[in-house]
Coordinates of C-alpha atoms and ligand atoms in Angstrom, one line a residue:
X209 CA 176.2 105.5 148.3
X210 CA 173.5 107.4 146.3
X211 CA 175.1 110.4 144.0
X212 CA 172.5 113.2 144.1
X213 CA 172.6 116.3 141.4
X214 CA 174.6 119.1 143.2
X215 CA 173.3 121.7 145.0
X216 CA 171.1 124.7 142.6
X217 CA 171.2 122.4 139.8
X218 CA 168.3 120.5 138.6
X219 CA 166.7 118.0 136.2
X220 CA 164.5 118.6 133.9
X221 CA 162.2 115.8 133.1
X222 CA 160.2 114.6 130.5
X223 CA 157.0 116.5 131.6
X224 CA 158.4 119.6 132.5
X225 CA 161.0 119.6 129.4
X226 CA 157.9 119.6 127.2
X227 CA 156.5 122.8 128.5
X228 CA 160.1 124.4 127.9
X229 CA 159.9 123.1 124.2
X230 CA 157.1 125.0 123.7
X231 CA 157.7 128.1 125.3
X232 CA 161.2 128.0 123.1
X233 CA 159.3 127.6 120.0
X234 CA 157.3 130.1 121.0
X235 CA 159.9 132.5 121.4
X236 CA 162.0 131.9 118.3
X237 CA 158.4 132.5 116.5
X238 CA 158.2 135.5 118.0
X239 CA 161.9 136.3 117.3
X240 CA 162.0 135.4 113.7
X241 CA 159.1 138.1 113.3
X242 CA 161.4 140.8 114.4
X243 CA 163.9 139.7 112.3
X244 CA 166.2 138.0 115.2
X245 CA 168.9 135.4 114.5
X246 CA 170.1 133.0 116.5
X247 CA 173.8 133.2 118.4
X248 CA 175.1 130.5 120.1
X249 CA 177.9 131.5 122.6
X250 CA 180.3 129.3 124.7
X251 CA 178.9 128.7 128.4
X252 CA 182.8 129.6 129.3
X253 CA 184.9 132.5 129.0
X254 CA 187.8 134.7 130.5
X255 CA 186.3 135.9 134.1
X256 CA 187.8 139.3 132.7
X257 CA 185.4 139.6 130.5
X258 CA 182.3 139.4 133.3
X259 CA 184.6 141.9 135.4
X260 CA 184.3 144.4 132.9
X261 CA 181.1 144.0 131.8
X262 CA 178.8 143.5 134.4
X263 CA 181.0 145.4 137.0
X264 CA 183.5 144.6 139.9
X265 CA 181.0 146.1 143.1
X266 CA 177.9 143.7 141.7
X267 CA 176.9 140.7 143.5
X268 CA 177.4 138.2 140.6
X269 CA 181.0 139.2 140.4
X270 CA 181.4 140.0 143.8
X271 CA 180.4 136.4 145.0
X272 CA 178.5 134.5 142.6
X273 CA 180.7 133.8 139.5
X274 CA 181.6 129.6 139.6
X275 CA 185.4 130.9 138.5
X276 CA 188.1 128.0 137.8
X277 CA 191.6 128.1 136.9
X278 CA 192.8 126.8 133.9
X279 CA 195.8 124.7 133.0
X280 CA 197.2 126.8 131.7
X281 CA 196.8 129.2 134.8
X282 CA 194.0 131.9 132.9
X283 CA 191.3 132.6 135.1
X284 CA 187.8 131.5 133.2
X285 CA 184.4 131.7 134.4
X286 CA 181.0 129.7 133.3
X287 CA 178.8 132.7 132.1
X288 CA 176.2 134.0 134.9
X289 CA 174.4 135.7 131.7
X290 CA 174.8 136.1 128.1
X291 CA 174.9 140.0 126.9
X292 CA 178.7 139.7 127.8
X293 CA 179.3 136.5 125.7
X294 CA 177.0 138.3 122.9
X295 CA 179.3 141.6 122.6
X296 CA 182.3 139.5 122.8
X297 CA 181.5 137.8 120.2
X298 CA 180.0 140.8 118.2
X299 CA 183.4 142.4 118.8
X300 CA 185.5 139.6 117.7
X301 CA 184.0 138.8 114.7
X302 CA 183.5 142.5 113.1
X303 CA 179.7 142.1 113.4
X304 CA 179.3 145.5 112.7
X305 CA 180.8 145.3 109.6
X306 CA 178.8 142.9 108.0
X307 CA 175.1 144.8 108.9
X308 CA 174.5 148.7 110.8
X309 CA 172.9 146.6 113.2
X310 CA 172.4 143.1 114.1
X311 CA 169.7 141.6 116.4
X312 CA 170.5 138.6 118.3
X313 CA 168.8 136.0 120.0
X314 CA 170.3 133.1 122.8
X315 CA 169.0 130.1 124.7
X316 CA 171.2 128.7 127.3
X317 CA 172.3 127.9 130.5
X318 CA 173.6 130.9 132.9
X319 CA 175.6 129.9 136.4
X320 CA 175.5 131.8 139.8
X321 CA 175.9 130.8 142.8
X322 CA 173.2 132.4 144.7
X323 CA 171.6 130.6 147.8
X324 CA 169.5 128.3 146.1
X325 CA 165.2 128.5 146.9
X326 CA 162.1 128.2 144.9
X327 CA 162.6 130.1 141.6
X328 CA 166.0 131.0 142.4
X329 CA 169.1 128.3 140.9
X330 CA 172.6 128.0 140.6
X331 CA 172.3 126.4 136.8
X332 CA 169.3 128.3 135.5
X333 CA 168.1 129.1 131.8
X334 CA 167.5 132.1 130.1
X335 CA 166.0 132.9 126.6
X336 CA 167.7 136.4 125.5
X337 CA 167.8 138.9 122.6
X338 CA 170.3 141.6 122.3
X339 CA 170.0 144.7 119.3
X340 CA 173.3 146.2 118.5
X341 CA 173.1 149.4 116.2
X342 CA 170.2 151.4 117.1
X343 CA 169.5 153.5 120.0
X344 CA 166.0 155.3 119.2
X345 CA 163.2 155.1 121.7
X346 CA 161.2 153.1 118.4
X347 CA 164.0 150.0 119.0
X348 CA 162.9 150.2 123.2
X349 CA 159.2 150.4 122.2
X350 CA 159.6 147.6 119.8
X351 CA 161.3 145.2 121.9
X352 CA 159.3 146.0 124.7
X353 CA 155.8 145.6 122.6
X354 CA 157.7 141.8 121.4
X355 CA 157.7 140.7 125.2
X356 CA 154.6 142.2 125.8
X357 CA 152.9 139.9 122.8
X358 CA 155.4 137.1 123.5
X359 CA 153.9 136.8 127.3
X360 CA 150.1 137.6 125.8
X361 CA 150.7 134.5 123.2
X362 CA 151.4 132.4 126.4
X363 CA 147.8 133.7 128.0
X364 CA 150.5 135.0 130.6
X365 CA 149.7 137.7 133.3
X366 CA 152.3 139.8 134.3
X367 CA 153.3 143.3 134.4
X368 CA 155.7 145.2 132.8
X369 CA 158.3 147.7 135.3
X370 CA 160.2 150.4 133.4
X371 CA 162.3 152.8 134.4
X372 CA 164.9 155.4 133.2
X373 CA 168.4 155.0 134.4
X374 CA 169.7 158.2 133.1
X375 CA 173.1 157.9 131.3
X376 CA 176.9 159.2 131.8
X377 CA 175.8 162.6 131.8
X378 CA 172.8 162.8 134.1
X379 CA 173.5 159.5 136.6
X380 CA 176.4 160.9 138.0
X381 CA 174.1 163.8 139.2
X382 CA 171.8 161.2 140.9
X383 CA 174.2 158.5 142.6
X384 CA 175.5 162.0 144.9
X385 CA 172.2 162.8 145.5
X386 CA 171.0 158.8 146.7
X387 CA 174.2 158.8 148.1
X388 CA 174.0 162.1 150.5
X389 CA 170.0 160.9 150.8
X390 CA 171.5 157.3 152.3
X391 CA 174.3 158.8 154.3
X392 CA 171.3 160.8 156.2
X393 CA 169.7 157.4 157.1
X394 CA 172.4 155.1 157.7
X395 CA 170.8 154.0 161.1
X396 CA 167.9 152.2 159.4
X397 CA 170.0 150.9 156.5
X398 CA 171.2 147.5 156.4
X399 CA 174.9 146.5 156.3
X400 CA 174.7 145.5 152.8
X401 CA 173.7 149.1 151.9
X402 CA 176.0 150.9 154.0
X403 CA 178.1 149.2 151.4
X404 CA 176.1 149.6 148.4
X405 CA 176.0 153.1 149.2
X406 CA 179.7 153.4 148.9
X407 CA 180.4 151.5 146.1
X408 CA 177.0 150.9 144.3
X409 CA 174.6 153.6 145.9
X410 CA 171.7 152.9 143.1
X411 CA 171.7 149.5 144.7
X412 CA 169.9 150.4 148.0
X413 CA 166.5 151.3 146.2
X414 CA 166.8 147.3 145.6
X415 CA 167.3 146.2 148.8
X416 CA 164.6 143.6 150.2
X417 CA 165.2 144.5 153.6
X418 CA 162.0 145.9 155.5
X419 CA 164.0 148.9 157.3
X420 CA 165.4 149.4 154.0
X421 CA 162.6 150.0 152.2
X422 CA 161.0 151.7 154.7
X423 CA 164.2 154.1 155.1
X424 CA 164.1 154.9 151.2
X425 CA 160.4 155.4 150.6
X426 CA 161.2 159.3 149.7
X427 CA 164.2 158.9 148.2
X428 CA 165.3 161.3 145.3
X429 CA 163.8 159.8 141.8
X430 CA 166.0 159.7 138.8
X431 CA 163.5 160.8 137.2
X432 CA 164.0 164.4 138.2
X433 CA 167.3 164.4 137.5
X434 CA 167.3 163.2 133.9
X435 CA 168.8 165.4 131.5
X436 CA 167.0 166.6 128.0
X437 CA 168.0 163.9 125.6
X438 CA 167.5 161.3 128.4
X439 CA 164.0 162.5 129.1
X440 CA 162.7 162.5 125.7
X441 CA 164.3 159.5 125.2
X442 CA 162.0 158.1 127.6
X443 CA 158.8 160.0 126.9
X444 CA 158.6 158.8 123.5
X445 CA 159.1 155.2 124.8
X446 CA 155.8 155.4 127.2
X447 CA 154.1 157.2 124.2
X448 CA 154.8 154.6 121.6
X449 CA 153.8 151.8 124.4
X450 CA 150.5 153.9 125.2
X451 CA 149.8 154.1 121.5
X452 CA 149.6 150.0 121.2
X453 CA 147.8 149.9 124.4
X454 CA 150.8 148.3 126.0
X455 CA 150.5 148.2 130.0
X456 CA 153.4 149.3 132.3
X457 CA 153.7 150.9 135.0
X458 CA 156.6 153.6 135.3
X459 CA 158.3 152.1 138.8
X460 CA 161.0 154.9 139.7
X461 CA 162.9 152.3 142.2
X462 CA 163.5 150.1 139.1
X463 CA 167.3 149.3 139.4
X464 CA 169.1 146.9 137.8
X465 CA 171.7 144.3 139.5
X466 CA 174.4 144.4 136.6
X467 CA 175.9 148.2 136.3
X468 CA 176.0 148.1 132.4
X469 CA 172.5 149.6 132.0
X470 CA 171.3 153.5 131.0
X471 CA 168.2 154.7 130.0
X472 CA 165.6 152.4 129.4
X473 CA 165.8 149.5 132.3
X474 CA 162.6 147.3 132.8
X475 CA 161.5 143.7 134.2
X476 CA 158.9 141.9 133.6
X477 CA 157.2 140.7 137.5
X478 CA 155.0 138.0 137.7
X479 CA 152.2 137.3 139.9
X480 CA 151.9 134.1 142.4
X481 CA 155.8 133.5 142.2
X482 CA 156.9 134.8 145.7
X483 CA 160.1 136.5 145.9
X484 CA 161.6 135.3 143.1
X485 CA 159.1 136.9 140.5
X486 CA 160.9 138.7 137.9
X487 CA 160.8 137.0 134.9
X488 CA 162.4 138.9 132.6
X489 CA 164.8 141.3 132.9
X490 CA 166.8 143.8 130.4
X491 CA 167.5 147.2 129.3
X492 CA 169.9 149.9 127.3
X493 CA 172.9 149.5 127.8
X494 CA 174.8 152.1 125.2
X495 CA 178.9 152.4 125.7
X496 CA 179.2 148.7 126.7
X497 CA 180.4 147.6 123.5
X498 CA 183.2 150.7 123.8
X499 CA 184.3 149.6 127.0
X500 CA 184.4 146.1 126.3
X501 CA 187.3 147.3 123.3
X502 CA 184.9 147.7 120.7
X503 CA 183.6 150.3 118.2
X504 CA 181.3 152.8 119.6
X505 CA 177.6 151.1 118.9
X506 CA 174.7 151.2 121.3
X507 CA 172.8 148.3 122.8
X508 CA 169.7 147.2 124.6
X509 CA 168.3 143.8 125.1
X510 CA 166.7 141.4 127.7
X511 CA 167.1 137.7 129.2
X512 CA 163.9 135.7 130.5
X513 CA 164.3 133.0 133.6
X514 CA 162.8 130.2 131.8
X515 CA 162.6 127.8 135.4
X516 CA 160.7 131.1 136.3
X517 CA 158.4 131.2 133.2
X518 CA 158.0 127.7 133.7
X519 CA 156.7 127.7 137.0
X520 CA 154.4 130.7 136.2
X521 CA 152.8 128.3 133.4
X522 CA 152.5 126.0 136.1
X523 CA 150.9 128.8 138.8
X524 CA 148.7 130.3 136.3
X525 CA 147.5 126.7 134.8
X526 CA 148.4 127.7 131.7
X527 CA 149.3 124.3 130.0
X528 CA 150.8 124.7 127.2
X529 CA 149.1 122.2 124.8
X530 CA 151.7 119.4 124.1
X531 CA 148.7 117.0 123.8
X532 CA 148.2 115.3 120.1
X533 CA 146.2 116.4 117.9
X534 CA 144.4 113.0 117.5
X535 CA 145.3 110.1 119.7
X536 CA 143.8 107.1 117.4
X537 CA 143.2 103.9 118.8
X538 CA 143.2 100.7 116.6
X539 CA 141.3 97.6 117.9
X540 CA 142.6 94.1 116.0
X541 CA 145.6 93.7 114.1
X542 CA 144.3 94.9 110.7
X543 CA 142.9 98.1 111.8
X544 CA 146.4 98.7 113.6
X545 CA 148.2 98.6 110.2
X546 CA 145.5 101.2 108.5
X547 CA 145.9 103.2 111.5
X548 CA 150.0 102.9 111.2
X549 CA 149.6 104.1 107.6
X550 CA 147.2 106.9 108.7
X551 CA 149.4 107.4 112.1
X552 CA 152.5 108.7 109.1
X553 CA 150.5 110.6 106.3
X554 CA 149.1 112.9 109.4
X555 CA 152.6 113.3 111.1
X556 CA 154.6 114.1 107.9
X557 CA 152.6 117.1 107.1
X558 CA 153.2 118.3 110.7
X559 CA 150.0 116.8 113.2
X560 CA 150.8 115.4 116.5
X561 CA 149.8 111.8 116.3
X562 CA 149.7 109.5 119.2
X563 CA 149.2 105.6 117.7
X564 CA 148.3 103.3 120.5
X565 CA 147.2 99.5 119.8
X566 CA 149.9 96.4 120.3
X567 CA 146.6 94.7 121.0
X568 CA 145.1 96.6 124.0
X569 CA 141.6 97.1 124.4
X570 CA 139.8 100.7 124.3
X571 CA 139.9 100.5 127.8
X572 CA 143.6 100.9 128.0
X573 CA 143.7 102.7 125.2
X574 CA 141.2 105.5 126.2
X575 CA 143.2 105.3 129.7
X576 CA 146.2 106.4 127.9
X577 CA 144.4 109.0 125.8
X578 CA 143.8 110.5 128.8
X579 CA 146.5 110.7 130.1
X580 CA 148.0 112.3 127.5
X581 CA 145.5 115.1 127.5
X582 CA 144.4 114.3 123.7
X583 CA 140.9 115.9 122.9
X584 CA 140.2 113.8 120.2
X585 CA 140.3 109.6 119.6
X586 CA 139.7 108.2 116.4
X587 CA 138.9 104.7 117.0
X588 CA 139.0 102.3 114.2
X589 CA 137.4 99.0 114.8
X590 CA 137.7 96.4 112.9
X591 CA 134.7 95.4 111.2
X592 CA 133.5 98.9 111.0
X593 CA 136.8 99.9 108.9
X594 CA 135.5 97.5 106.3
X595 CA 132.6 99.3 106.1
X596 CA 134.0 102.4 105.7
X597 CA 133.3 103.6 109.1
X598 CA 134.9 104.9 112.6
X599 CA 134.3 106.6 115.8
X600 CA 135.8 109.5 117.1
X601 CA 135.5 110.4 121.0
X602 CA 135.8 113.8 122.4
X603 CA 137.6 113.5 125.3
X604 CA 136.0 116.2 127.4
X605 CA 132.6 115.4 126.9
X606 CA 133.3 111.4 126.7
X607 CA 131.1 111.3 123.8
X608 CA 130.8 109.0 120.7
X609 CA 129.9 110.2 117.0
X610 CA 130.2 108.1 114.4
X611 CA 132.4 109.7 111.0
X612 CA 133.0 107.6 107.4
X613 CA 136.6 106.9 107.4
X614 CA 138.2 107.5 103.8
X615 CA 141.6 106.7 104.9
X616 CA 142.7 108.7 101.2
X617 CA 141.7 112.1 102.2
X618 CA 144.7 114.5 102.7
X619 CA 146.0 115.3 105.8
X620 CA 144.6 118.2 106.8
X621 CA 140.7 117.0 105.9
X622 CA 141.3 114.2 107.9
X623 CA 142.1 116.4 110.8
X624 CA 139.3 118.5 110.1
X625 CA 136.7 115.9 109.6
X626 CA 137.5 114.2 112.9
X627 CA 137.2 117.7 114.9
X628 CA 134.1 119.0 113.4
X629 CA 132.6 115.6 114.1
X630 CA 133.4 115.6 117.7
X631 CA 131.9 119.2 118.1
Ligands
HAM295 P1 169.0 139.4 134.9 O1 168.0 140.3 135.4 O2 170.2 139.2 135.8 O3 169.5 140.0 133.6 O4 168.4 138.0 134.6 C1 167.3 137.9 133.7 C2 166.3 136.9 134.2 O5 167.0 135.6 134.4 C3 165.7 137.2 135.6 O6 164.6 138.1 135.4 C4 165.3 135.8 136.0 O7 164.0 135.5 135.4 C5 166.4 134.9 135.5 N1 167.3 134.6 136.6 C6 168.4 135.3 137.0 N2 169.0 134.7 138.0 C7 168.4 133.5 138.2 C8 168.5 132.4 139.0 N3 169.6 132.3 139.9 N4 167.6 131.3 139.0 C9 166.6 131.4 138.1 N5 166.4 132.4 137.2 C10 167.3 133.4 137.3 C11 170.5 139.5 132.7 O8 171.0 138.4 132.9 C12 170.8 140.4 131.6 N6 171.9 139.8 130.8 C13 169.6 140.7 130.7 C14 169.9 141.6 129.5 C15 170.1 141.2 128.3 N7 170.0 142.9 129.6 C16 170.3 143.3 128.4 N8 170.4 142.3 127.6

């Protein structure tokens, strides 16, 4: 019998594992100009700590945790997301100590087991960043303005959702008022908010449910029940976004599903995904590291779906370029070892060389080329490399230009030689 991957948890080949490369290069880029270093955190840990952190009424806890028990009879849990492994370990290992505040950035795997559809998987990835230390509206701004440059760089539309979720002082105030508001309409709410409303009232401005939605369209905004520091908080985070011409739209329903959050919340939604469109996902989350047993240090940070950023690459036709630089394509057996010599010099000082030959004709060769997306094809023939001389094809415009090959010249005027003669 065939053995199939398991339900929610998929390959990645060799042509969509590419794309992710990039988009992960991209991102550490990005990080390492904010001044973010990389954790790496176990994929397992005590279900406890997910309890704690991300709350006992959410869904993920509730019924989407892959829990096992141990040997040894402790309870452990493969991570359904990383701020909770990030604190734990910031905890453990006195990170607070060492700097005033410490900015911290994750790739991995997460695990829920959520019904499994386009977008939406049980094994799924996510490229976070979490800032511990600082909890100024200039630390929201700032991460907010990286992911708002980070999805530019990737030609990338999507908008950017914030909210204010208010904090200990203020939410209470709001979560009686939704509350009474829901109690009011319980006949159009769904069974899953007459719940929520008990346990988790925030949760039914979330709901997908038509009648739902439709029940809570003038339901109290938190906004109007933020308190001072709260408000100013979050009016100097839209006026440093407005001032670097940052777009966002202020979405007052903006809830999150983990209960850790306060104060700044926001996703990041993408267009032509369907239902599963946020792409990005974070917010403040100050007293978490308290309740998790550690010292009193604020928090905010963020996790992108990369499956989801992925397949927005793939929606929008944004290809990320993992084409060579120069594909070059030897004919006869002494242009083939000029072009192996050439092939090195260009990739050790970083260029993406594709070498083709083993005796196939241009044909082949150009069929490959191709293939590989590559815009330019230097094509060393035999006689002509003798003379000093090759061709290099532009791709796109399947033209030929002839260029004097001086297989001496560094690196990088090589490169530039064989673009500005296809041009
Ligand atoms: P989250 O909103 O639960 O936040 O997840 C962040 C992102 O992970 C989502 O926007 C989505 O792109 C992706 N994602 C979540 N579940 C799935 C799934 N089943 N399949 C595919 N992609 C998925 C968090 O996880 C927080 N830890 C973010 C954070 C960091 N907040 C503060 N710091």
């Amino acid at each position: 019998m065939k053995i199939s991957a398991v339900r929610g948890f998929r390959d990645i080949l060799p042509e969509e594992s590419a794309l992710w490369r990039v988009l992960e290069s991209q991102a550490r880029t990005s990080f390492a100009t904010y001044g973010f270093a990389e954790i790496i955190v176990p994929v397992v840990e005590k279900t406890e700590l997910f309890a704690r952190a991300i709350g006992e009424t959410t869904d993920i806890v509730e019924k989407e945790m892959y829990t096992f028990t141990d040997r040894d009879e402790s309870s452990l849990t493969l991570r359904p997301e990383g701020t909770a492994s990030v604190i734990r370990a910031y905890i453990e290992h006195n990170l607070n100590h060492k700097e005033p505040v410490s900015k911290l950035f994750y790739i991995g795997p997460m695990f829920r087991r959520e019904r499994p559809q386009k977008g939406r998987y049980r094994q799924f990835h996510q490229i976070g960043a979490e800032i511990l230390g600082r909890d100024d509206a200039l630390i929201d701004a700032e991460l907010l303005l990286m992911l708002n440059d980070l999805f530019k760089s990737l030609q990338l539309e999507v908008s950017i959702d914030v909210n204010s979720l208010g904090d200990a002082v203020c939410r209470p105030r709001f979560r009686e008022r939704l509350k009474a508001f829901g109690e009011s309409k319980l006949a159009q709410l769904c069974e899953n908010c007459h719940s929520r409303l008990h346990r988790n009232p925030l949760r039914i401005l979330d709901c997908k449910e038509p009648g739902c939605r439709q029940a809570t369209v003038d339901a109290p905004v938190i906004r109007d029940f933020l308190c001072d520091p709260c408000r100013e908080h979050f009016t100097k985070v839209e006026t440093y976004l407005r001032q670097e011409n940052v777009a966002f739209t202020v979405n007052p329903r903006l809830v999150r599903g983990l209960d850790y959050y306060c104060r700044t919340s926001f996703e990041i939604l993408a267009h032509g995904l369907g239902s599963q469109n946020a792409v990005c996902g974070g917010g403040r989350y100050d007293g978490l590291v308290e309740q998790l047993g550690g010292p009193a240090v604020p928090g905010i940070g963020f996790a992108i779906g990369v499956e989801r950023l992925v397949m927005l690459l793939q929606a929008q036709e944004r290809h990320l370029s993992t084409a060579p630089d120069v594909f070059i394509a030897p004919l006869g057996e002494v242009a083939e070892g000029r072009a192996f010599s050439l092939a090195r010099r260009l990739r050790q000082e970083g260029y993406r060389v594709e070498l083709e030959g083993g005796g196939r004709g241009l044909k082949a060769q150009m069929r490959r080329a191709d293939k590989l997306n590559a815009r330019h094809v230097l094509i060393l023939g035999e006689n002509e490399l003798t003379a000093g001389k090759g061709t290099v094809r532009d791709m796109q415009t399947k033209t030929d230009r002839p260029l004097a090959v001086d297989l001496t010249l560094p690196a990088q005027a090589m490169i530039d030689v064989i673009r500005e003669t296809s041009h």
